[in-house]
Amino acid sequence: MADGPDARSPDVRSNAHFDKLRLIRSANIGPVSYFQLLARFGTARAALDALPDMAMRGGGKSPRIAELREIDAEIRAVEKLGARHLFVGRGCTRCSSLVSRVPRRS
């Protein structure tokens, strides 16, 4: 891994990154819902807090939100492999260059 501030992976144990992982790993939250929730509520934490009320108002039951221990286990597994999570959006100065290196299927 290269040196310098941009070479560091985001601290996924920081509240914002941890919450983003919890949101995207929650039941019935796919990439479209994830980005819509972030756009609507501003943060993953606010979106997580709003999910039960949104489901209730929509006539459904509260979705299964990913457990803290599940996310912590994922973070440890990723770190053990020497990998890192990429979070697209503000604060990810290297995401677009890293994502552009992923081979595309033909």
Short mmCIF file of N, CA, C and O in Angstrom, two decimals, residues 41-93:
data_model
loop_
_atom_site.label_atom_id
_atom_site.label_comp_id
_atom_site.label_asym_id
_atom_site.label_seq_id
_atom_site.Cartn_x
_atom_site.Cartn_y
_atom_site.Cartn_z
N PHE A 41 -32.05 11.49 4.29
CA PHE A 41 -31.79 11.73 5.71
C PHE A 41 -30.42 12.33 6.01
O PHE A 41 -30.16 12.75 7.13
N GLY A 42 -29.55 12.37 5.03
CA GLY A 42 -28.26 13.02 5.21
C GLY A 42 -27.16 12.14 5.76
O GLY A 42 -26.01 12.28 5.38
N THR A 43 -27.49 11.24 6.67
CA THR A 43 -26.49 10.33 7.24
C THR A 43 -27.09 8.94 7.36
O THR A 43 -28.32 8.77 7.43
N ALA A 44 -26.21 7.95 7.42
CA ALA A 44 -26.68 6.58 7.61
C ALA A 44 -27.32 6.42 8.98
O ALA A 44 -28.31 5.71 9.13
N ARG A 45 -26.79 7.10 9.99
CA ARG A 45 -27.35 7.02 11.34
C ARG A 45 -28.80 7.51 11.35
O ARG A 45 -29.68 6.87 11.92
N ALA A 46 -29.04 8.64 10.71
CA ALA A 46 -30.40 9.19 10.65
C ALA A 46 -31.31 8.25 9.87
O ALA A 46 -32.48 8.06 10.25
N ALA A 47 -30.81 7.64 8.81
CA ALA A 47 -31.61 6.69 8.03
C ALA A 47 -31.94 5.46 8.87
O ALA A 47 -33.09 5.00 8.86
N LEU A 48 -30.97 4.94 9.59
CA LEU A 48 -31.21 3.79 10.46
C LEU A 48 -32.27 4.11 11.51
O LEU A 48 -33.15 3.29 11.79
N ASP A 49 -32.18 5.30 12.08
CA ASP A 49 -33.15 5.71 13.09
C ASP A 49 -34.56 5.85 12.51
O ASP A 49 -35.55 5.60 13.19
N ALA A 50 -34.65 6.24 11.24
CA ALA A 50 -35.95 6.47 10.61
C ALA A 50 -36.60 5.20 10.06
O ALA A 50 -37.82 5.19 9.85
N LEU A 51 -35.84 4.15 9.82
CA LEU A 51 -36.39 2.95 9.18
C LEU A 51 -37.61 2.36 9.89
O LEU A 51 -38.61 2.08 9.23
N PRO A 52 -37.58 2.16 11.20
CA PRO A 52 -38.76 1.57 11.84
C PRO A 52 -40.03 2.41 11.66
O PRO A 52 -41.09 1.87 11.35
N ASP A 53 -39.91 3.72 11.80
CA ASP A 53 -41.07 4.59 11.66
C ASP A 53 -41.57 4.61 10.21
O ASP A 53 -42.77 4.58 9.96
N MET A 54 -40.64 4.62 9.27
CA MET A 54 -41.03 4.59 7.85
C MET A 54 -41.79 3.32 7.53
O MET A 54 -42.82 3.35 6.83
N ALA A 55 -41.32 2.20 8.04
CA ALA A 55 -41.98 0.92 7.79
C ALA A 55 -43.38 0.90 8.41
O ALA A 55 -44.34 0.46 7.78
N MET A 56 -43.49 1.41 9.63
CA MET A 56 -44.77 1.44 10.32
C MET A 56 -45.77 2.32 9.56
O MET A 56 -46.91 1.92 9.34
N ARG A 57 -45.32 3.50 9.12
CA ARG A 57 -46.21 4.39 8.37
C ARG A 57 -46.61 3.79 7.04
O ARG A 57 -47.67 4.08 6.51
N GLY A 58 -45.74 2.95 6.48
CA GLY A 58 -46.04 2.30 5.20
C GLY A 58 -46.86 1.03 5.37
O GLY A 58 -47.15 0.35 4.40
N GLY A 59 -47.20 0.69 6.62
CA GLY A 59 -48.02 -0.48 6.87
C GLY A 59 -47.25 -1.78 7.00
O GLY A 59 -47.84 -2.85 7.10
N GLY A 60 -45.95 -1.70 7.00
CA GLY A 60 -45.13 -2.91 7.11
C GLY A 60 -44.55 -3.05 8.50
O GLY A 60 -44.81 -2.25 9.39
N LYS A 61 -43.77 -4.09 8.67
CA LYS A 61 -43.09 -4.27 9.94
C LYS A 61 -41.67 -3.72 9.83
O LYS A 61 -41.13 -3.57 8.74
N SER A 62 -41.11 -3.43 10.97
CA SER A 62 -39.76 -2.86 11.01
C SER A 62 -38.77 -3.82 10.37
O SER A 62 -38.79 -5.02 10.66
N PRO A 63 -37.91 -3.33 9.49
CA PRO A 63 -36.95 -4.21 8.84
C PRO A 63 -35.89 -4.69 9.82
O PRO A 63 -35.66 -4.08 10.86
N ARG A 64 -35.27 -5.80 9.48
CA ARG A 64 -34.17 -6.32 10.29
C ARG A 64 -32.94 -5.47 10.01
O ARG A 64 -32.40 -5.50 8.91
N ILE A 65 -32.54 -4.70 11.01
CA ILE A 65 -31.34 -3.87 10.88
C ILE A 65 -30.14 -4.71 11.30
O ILE A 65 -30.20 -5.43 12.31
N ALA A 66 -29.09 -4.66 10.53
CA ALA A 66 -27.90 -5.46 10.80
C ALA A 66 -27.41 -5.23 12.23
O ALA A 66 -27.36 -4.10 12.71
N GLU A 67 -27.07 -6.33 12.89
CA GLU A 67 -26.60 -6.29 14.27
C GLU A 67 -25.19 -5.70 14.36
O GLU A 67 -24.38 -5.89 13.45
N LEU A 68 -24.93 -5.03 15.45
CA LEU A 68 -23.61 -4.44 15.68
C LEU A 68 -22.52 -5.50 15.60
O LEU A 68 -21.47 -5.28 15.00
N ARG A 69 -22.77 -6.65 16.19
CA ARG A 69 -21.74 -7.71 16.20
C ARG A 69 -21.47 -8.25 14.80
O ARG A 69 -20.36 -8.66 14.49
N GLU A 70 -22.50 -8.27 13.94
CA GLU A 70 -22.30 -8.72 12.56
C GLU A 70 -21.36 -7.77 11.83
O GLU A 70 -20.47 -8.21 11.09
N ILE A 71 -21.60 -6.48 12.00
CA ILE A 71 -20.77 -5.49 11.31
C ILE A 71 -19.35 -5.52 11.84
O ILE A 71 -18.39 -5.46 11.07
N ASP A 72 -19.21 -5.64 13.15
CA ASP A 72 -17.87 -5.72 13.73
C ASP A 72 -17.13 -6.95 13.22
O ASP A 72 -15.95 -6.87 12.89
N ALA A 73 -17.82 -8.08 13.12
CA ALA A 73 -17.21 -9.30 12.58
C ALA A 73 -16.79 -9.11 11.13
O ALA A 73 -15.72 -9.56 10.71
N GLU A 74 -17.62 -8.44 10.34
CA GLU A 74 -17.27 -8.17 8.94
C GLU A 74 -16.02 -7.30 8.86
O GLU A 74 -15.12 -7.57 8.06
N ILE A 75 -15.98 -6.27 9.67
CA ILE A 75 -14.82 -5.37 9.66
C ILE A 75 -13.55 -6.14 10.01
O ILE A 75 -12.53 -6.00 9.33
N ARG A 76 -13.63 -6.97 11.03
CA ARG A 76 -12.43 -7.75 11.42
C ARG A 76 -12.02 -8.71 10.31
O ARG A 76 -10.84 -8.88 10.03
N ALA A 77 -12.99 -9.36 9.66
CA ALA A 77 -12.67 -10.30 8.57
C ALA A 77 -12.01 -9.58 7.40
O ALA A 77 -11.04 -10.08 6.83
N VAL A 78 -12.53 -8.42 7.06
CA VAL A 78 -11.96 -7.64 5.96
C VAL A 78 -10.53 -7.21 6.31
O VAL A 78 -9.62 -7.33 5.49
N GLU A 79 -10.32 -6.74 7.53
CA GLU A 79 -8.98 -6.32 7.95
C GLU A 79 -8.02 -7.50 7.94
O GLU A 79 -6.86 -7.37 7.55
N LYS A 80 -8.50 -8.67 8.38
CA LYS A 80 -7.65 -9.87 8.41
C LYS A 80 -7.17 -10.25 7.02
O LYS A 80 -6.06 -10.73 6.84
N LEU A 81 -8.01 -10.00 6.02
CA LEU A 81 -7.64 -10.29 4.64
C LEU A 81 -6.74 -9.22 4.03
O LEU A 81 -6.27 -9.36 2.91
N GLY A 82 -6.55 -8.14 4.77
CA GLY A 82 -5.75 -7.04 4.24
C GLY A 82 -6.53 -6.19 3.25
O GLY A 82 -5.95 -5.42 2.48
N ALA A 83 -7.83 -6.31 3.27
CA ALA A 83 -8.69 -5.56 2.35
C ALA A 83 -9.25 -4.33 3.07
O ALA A 83 -8.91 -4.07 4.22
N ARG A 84 -10.08 -3.59 2.38
CA ARG A 84 -10.73 -2.44 2.99
C ARG A 84 -12.06 -2.17 2.31
O ARG A 84 -12.28 -2.56 1.17
N HIS A 85 -12.93 -1.54 3.05
CA HIS A 85 -14.23 -1.14 2.51
C HIS A 85 -14.05 0.16 1.74
O HIS A 85 -13.25 1.01 2.14
N LEU A 86 -14.78 0.31 0.67
CA LEU A 86 -14.81 1.57 -0.08
C LEU A 86 -16.18 2.18 0.09
O LEU A 86 -17.20 1.51 -0.07
N PHE A 87 -16.19 3.44 0.42
CA PHE A 87 -17.45 4.17 0.58
C PHE A 87 -17.49 5.26 -0.47
O PHE A 87 -16.70 6.19 -0.44
N VAL A 88 -18.39 5.13 -1.40
CA VAL A 88 -18.53 6.09 -2.48
C VAL A 88 -19.21 7.34 -1.94
O VAL A 88 -20.16 7.26 -1.17
N GLY A 89 -18.73 8.48 -2.36
CA GLY A 89 -19.35 9.74 -1.94
C GLY A 89 -18.33 10.66 -1.31
O GLY A 89 -17.13 10.48 -1.44
N ARG A 90 -18.85 11.65 -0.61
CA ARG A 90 -17.99 12.63 0.03
C ARG A 90 -16.98 11.95 0.94
O ARG A 90 -17.30 11.01 1.65
N GLY A 91 -15.76 12.45 0.93
CA GLY A 91 -14.74 11.94 1.82
C GLY A 91 -13.95 10.77 1.25
O GLY A 91 -13.02 10.31 1.87
N CYS A 92 -14.31 10.29 0.09
CA CYS A 92 -13.59 9.17 -0.51
C CYS A 92 -12.83 9.68 -1.73
O CYS A 92 -13.30 9.58 -2.86
N THR A 93 -11.67 10.24 -1.48
CA THR A 93 -10.91 10.84 -2.57
C THR A 93 -10.32 9.80 -3.52
O THR A 93 -10.04 10.10 -4.65
#
